[in-house]
Every structure is written in C-alpha cells, then in structure tokens.
Coordinates of N, CA and C in Angstrom, one line a residue:
X8 N 0.8 -1.2 0.0 CA 0.0 0.0 0.0 C 0.9 1.2 0.0
X9 N 1.9 1.2 0.8 CA 2.8 2.4 0.9 C 3.5 2.6 -0.5
X10 N 3.9 1.5 -1.1 CA 4.6 1.6 -2.4 C 3.7 2.2 -3.4
X11 N 2.4 1.8 -3.4 CA 1.4 2.3 -4.3 C 1.3 3.8 -4.1
X12 N 1.3 4.2 -2.8 CA 1.2 5.6 -2.4 C 2.4 6.4 -3.0
X13 N 3.6 5.9 -2.9 CA 4.7 6.5 -3.5 C 4.6 6.7 -5.0
X14 N 4.1 5.6 -5.7 CA 4.0 5.6 -7.1 C 2.9 6.6 -7.5
X15 N 1.8 6.7 -6.8 CA 0.8 7.7 -7.1 C 1.3 9.1 -6.9
X16 N 2.1 9.3 -5.9 CA 2.7 10.6 -5.6 C 3.7 11.0 -6.7
X17 N 4.5 10.0 -7.1 CA 5.4 10.3 -8.2 C 4.7 10.6 -9.5
X18 N 3.6 9.8 -9.8 CA 2.8 10.1 -11.0 C 2.3 11.5 -11.0
X19 N 1.7 11.9 -9.8 CA 1.2 13.3 -9.7 C 2.3 14.3 -9.8
X20 N 3.5 14.0 -9.3 CA 4.6 14.9 -9.4 C 5.0 15.2 -10.8
X21 N 5.1 14.1 -11.6 CA 5.6 14.3 -13.0 C 4.5 14.6 -14.0
X22 N 3.2 14.5 -13.6 CA 2.1 14.9 -14.5 C 2.0 16.5 -14.4
X23 N 1.4 17.0 -15.4 CA 1.3 18.5 -15.4 C 0.1 19.0 -14.6
X24 N 0.4 19.2 -13.3 CA -0.6 19.7 -12.4 C -0.4 21.1 -12.2
X25 N -1.4 21.8 -11.7 CA -1.2 23.2 -11.3 C -0.1 23.3 -10.3
X26 N 0.7 24.4 -10.3 CA 1.8 24.5 -9.4 C 1.5 24.4 -7.9
X27 N 0.3 24.8 -7.5 CA -0.1 24.7 -6.1 C -0.2 23.2 -5.6
X28 N -0.6 22.3 -6.5 CA -0.7 20.9 -6.1 C 0.6 20.3 -6.0
X29 N 1.5 20.5 -6.9 CA 2.8 19.9 -7.0 C 3.8 20.4 -6.0
X30 N 3.5 21.6 -5.4 CA 4.5 22.2 -4.5 C 4.8 21.3 -3.3
X31 N 3.8 20.6 -2.7 CA 4.0 19.8 -1.5 C 4.3 18.4 -1.9
X32 N 4.2 18.0 -3.1 CA 4.4 16.6 -3.5 C 5.9 16.1 -3.3
X33 N 6.9 16.8 -3.6 CA 8.3 16.3 -3.4 C 8.5 16.0 -1.9
X34 N 8.0 16.8 -1.0 CA 8.1 16.5 0.4 C 7.4 15.3 0.8
X35 N 6.2 15.1 0.3 CA 5.4 13.9 0.6 C 6.1 12.6 0.0
X36 N 6.6 12.7 -1.2 CA 7.4 11.6 -1.8 C 8.6 11.3 -1.0
X37 N 9.3 12.3 -0.6 CA 10.6 12.1 0.1 C 10.2 11.5 1.5
X38 N 9.2 12.0 2.1 CA 8.8 11.4 3.4 C 8.3 9.9 3.3
X39 N 7.5 9.7 2.3 CA 7.1 8.3 2.0 C 8.3 7.4 1.7
X40 N 9.2 7.9 0.9 CA 10.4 7.1 0.5 C 11.2 6.8 1.8
X41 N 11.4 7.8 2.6 CA 12.2 7.7 3.8 C 11.5 6.7 4.7
X42 N 10.2 6.8 4.9 CA 9.5 5.8 5.7 C 9.6 4.4 5.2
X43 N 9.4 4.3 3.9 CA 9.5 3.0 3.2 C 10.9 2.4 3.4
X44 N 11.9 3.2 3.2 CA 13.3 2.7 3.4 C 13.5 2.3 4.9
X45 N 13.0 3.0 5.8 CA 13.1 2.7 7.2 C 12.4 1.3 7.5
X46 N 11.2 1.2 6.9 CA 10.5 -0.1 7.1 C 11.2 -1.3 6.5
X47 N 11.8 -1.0 5.3 CA 12.5 -2.1 4.6 C 13.8 -2.5 5.4
X48 N 14.4 -1.5 6.0 CA 15.6 -1.7 6.8 C 15.2 -2.5 8.0
X49 N 14.1 -2.1 8.6 CA 13.6 -2.8 9.8 C 13.3 -4.3 9.5
X50 N 12.7 -4.5 8.3 CA 12.3 -5.9 7.9 C 13.6 -6.7 7.8
X51 N 14.6 -6.1 7.1 CA 15.9 -6.8 6.9 C 16.6 -7.1 8.3
X52 N 16.5 -6.2 9.2 CA 17.1 -6.4 10.6 C 16.3 -7.6 11.3
X53 N 15.0 -7.6 11.1 CA 14.2 -8.6 11.8 C 14.5 -10.0 11.1
X54 N 14.6 -10.0 9.8 CA 14.9 -11.2 9.1 C 16.3 -11.8 9.6
X55 N 17.2 -10.9 9.7 CA 18.6 -11.3 10.2 C 18.5 -11.9 11.6
X56 N 17.7 -11.2 12.5 CA 17.6 -11.6 13.8 C 16.9 -13.0 13.9
X57 N 15.9 -13.2 13.0 CA 15.2 -14.5 13.0 C 16.2 -15.6 12.5
X58 N 17.0 -15.3 11.5 CA 18.0 -16.2 10.9 C 19.0 -16.6 12.0
X59 N 19.4 -15.6 12.8 CA 20.4 -15.9 13.8 C 19.8 -16.8 14.9
X60 N 18.5 -16.5 15.3 CA 17.8 -17.3 16.3 C 17.6 -18.7 15.8
X61 N 17.3 -18.9 14.5 CA 17.1 -20.2 13.9 C 18.4 -21.0 14.0
X62 N 19.5 -20.3 13.6 CA 20.8 -21.0 13.6 C 21.2 -21.4 15.1
X63 N 21.0 -20.5 16.0 CA 21.2 -20.8 17.4 C 20.4 -22.0 17.9
X64 N 19.1 -22.0 17.5 CA 18.3 -23.1 17.9 C 18.8 -24.4 17.2
X65 N 19.2 -24.3 16.0 CA 19.7 -25.5 15.3 C 20.9 -26.1 16.0
X66 N 21.8 -25.2 16.4 CA 23.0 -25.6 17.1 C 22.7 -26.2 18.4
X67 N 21.8 -25.6 19.1 CA 21.4 -26.2 20.4 C 20.8 -27.6 20.3
X68 N 20.0 -27.8 19.2 CA 19.4 -29.1 19.0 C 20.5 -30.1 18.6
X69 N 21.5 -29.6 17.8 CA 22.6 -30.5 17.4 C 23.4 -30.9 18.7
X70 N 23.6 -30.0 19.6 CA 24.4 -30.3 20.8 C 23.6 -31.3 21.7
X71 N 22.3 -31.0 21.8 CA 21.4 -31.9 22.6 C 21.4 -33.3 22.0
X72 N 21.3 -33.4 20.7 CA 21.3 -34.7 20.0 C 22.6 -35.4 20.2
X73 N 23.7 -34.7 20.1 CA 25.1 -35.3 20.3 C 25.2 -35.8 21.8
X74 N 24.7 -35.0 22.7 CA 24.8 -35.5 24.1 C 23.9 -36.7 24.4
X75 N 22.7 -36.7 23.7 CA 21.9 -37.9 23.9 C 22.5 -39.2 23.3
X76 N 23.1 -39.0 22.1 CA 23.8 -40.1 21.4 C 25.0 -40.6 22.3
X77 N 25.7 -39.7 22.9 CA 26.8 -40.1 23.8 C 26.3 -40.9 25.0
X78 N 25.2 -40.4 25.6 CA 24.6 -41.1 26.7 C 24.1 -42.5 26.3
X79 N 23.6 -42.6 25.1 CA 23.1 -43.9 24.6 C 24.3 -44.8 24.4
X80 N 25.4 -44.3 23.9 CA 26.6 -45.2 23.7 C 27.1 -45.6 25.1
X81 N 27.1 -44.7 26.1 CA 27.6 -45.1 27.4 C 26.7 -46.2 28.0
X82 N 25.3 -46.0 27.8 CA 24.4 -47.1 28.3 C 24.6 -48.4 27.7
X83 N 24.9 -48.4 26.4 CA 25.1 -49.6 25.6 C 26.4 -50.3 26.1
X84 N 27.5 -49.5 26.3 CA 28.7 -50.0 26.8 C 28.5 -50.6 28.2
X85 N 27.8 -49.9 29.1 CA 27.5 -50.4 30.4 C 26.8 -51.7 30.4
X86 N 25.8 -51.8 29.5 CA 25.0 -53.0 29.4 C 25.8 -54.1 28.9
X87 N 26.7 -53.8 27.9 CA 27.6 -54.9 27.3 C 28.5 -55.4 28.4
X88 N 29.1 -54.4 29.2 CA 30.0 -54.8 30.3 C 29.2 -55.7 31.3
X89 N 28.0 -55.2 31.7 CA 27.2 -56.0 32.6 C 26.9 -57.4 32.1
X90 N 26.6 -57.5 30.8 CA 26.3 -58.8 30.2 C 27.5 -59.7 30.2
X91 N 28.7 -59.1 30.0 CA 29.9 -59.9 30.0 C 30.2 -60.4 31.4
X92 N 30.0 -59.5 32.4 CA 30.2 -59.9 33.8 C 29.3 -61.0 34.2
X93 N 28.0 -60.9 33.8 CA 27.0 -61.9 34.1 C 27.5 -63.3 33.5
X94 N 27.9 -63.2 32.2 CA 28.3 -64.4 31.5 C 29.5 -65.0 32.2
X95 N 30.5 -64.2 32.6 CA 31.6 -64.7 33.3 C 31.2 -65.4 34.6
X96 N 30.3 -64.7 35.4 CA 29.8 -65.3 36.7 C 29.1 -66.6 36.4
X97 N 28.3 -66.7 35.4 CA 27.6 -67.9 35.0 C 28.5 -69.0 34.7
X98 N 29.6 -68.7 34.0 CA 30.6 -69.7 33.7 C 31.3 -70.2 34.9
X99 N 31.6 -69.2 35.8 CA 32.3 -69.6 37.1 C 31.4 -70.5 37.9
X100 N 30.1 -70.1 38.0 CA 29.1 -70.9 38.8 C 29.0 -72.3 38.2
X101 N 28.9 -72.4 36.9 CA 28.8 -73.7 36.3 C 30.1 -74.5 36.5
X102 N 31.2 -73.9 36.4 CA 32.5 -74.6 36.7 C 32.5 -75.1 38.2
X103 N 32.1 -74.2 39.1 CA 32.1 -74.6 40.5 C 31.1 -75.7 40.7
X104 N 30.0 -75.7 40.1 CA 29.0 -76.8 40.2 C 29.6 -78.1 39.7
X105 N 30.2 -78.0 38.5 CA 30.8 -79.3 38.0 C 31.9 -79.8 38.9
X106 N 32.7 -78.9 39.5 CA 33.7 -79.3 40.5 C 33.1 -79.9 41.7
X107 N 32.0 -79.3 42.1 CA 31.3 -79.9 43.3 C 30.7 -81.2 43.1
X108 N 30.2 -81.4 41.8 CA 29.6 -82.7 41.5 C 30.6 -83.8 41.4
X109 N 31.8 -83.4 40.9 CA 32.9 -84.4 40.7 C 33.4 -84.8 42.1
X110 N 33.5 -83.8 43.0 CA 34.0 -84.0 44.3 C 33.2 -84.9 45.2

C-alpha cells in the first residue's frame, strides 16, 4: 500500500498539475520514501535476527542430540559390560557346580 502511495505521488509529481498541487508533493514523496526505506531496513534487521535465532536453535538441537547419542553409547557400553560380567559369573558358577559334582 505504501509503495502504491509513492507511485501515485510520483505520478502526480511528474504529471502536469497546477503548481499549487505539486509544491507539496516532493516533500510527501521524500517522506514516504524515507518511511519505506526505514520499514525495509527494519524488515531486513528482523529477518537477520530470525535467521540468527534459527541458527542458534539448530546448534542447540545438534548439541542436545550429540549429548543424547553419547549417553546412549555409554548405556550400551555399560549394558555390554554387565552382560559380559554376568556371563563370566555364570561360567564360574557352572564350573564350580561341575567341580562340586565331581568331588
């Protein structure tokens, strides 16, 4: 809507209007243009801020995922170690049973 307003004002400025009408138009066009540039600048700053927040969030998720994967690996290693210890104990118990039966 603002861009259309600028275009309308520019059209009026360059059309052959009585001098009284066009006297205030350059100021209006300049004000509209300045306002539009301010808004465009603000939009670019907000887009940059959003991009930075998205990147920060992506990095946080990546760190969380890496930590979760590390914890999963530790749990698997602990479980494997526990299973090996249980197997070793079962073998020892079986060996002791066999020795007891022989004796």
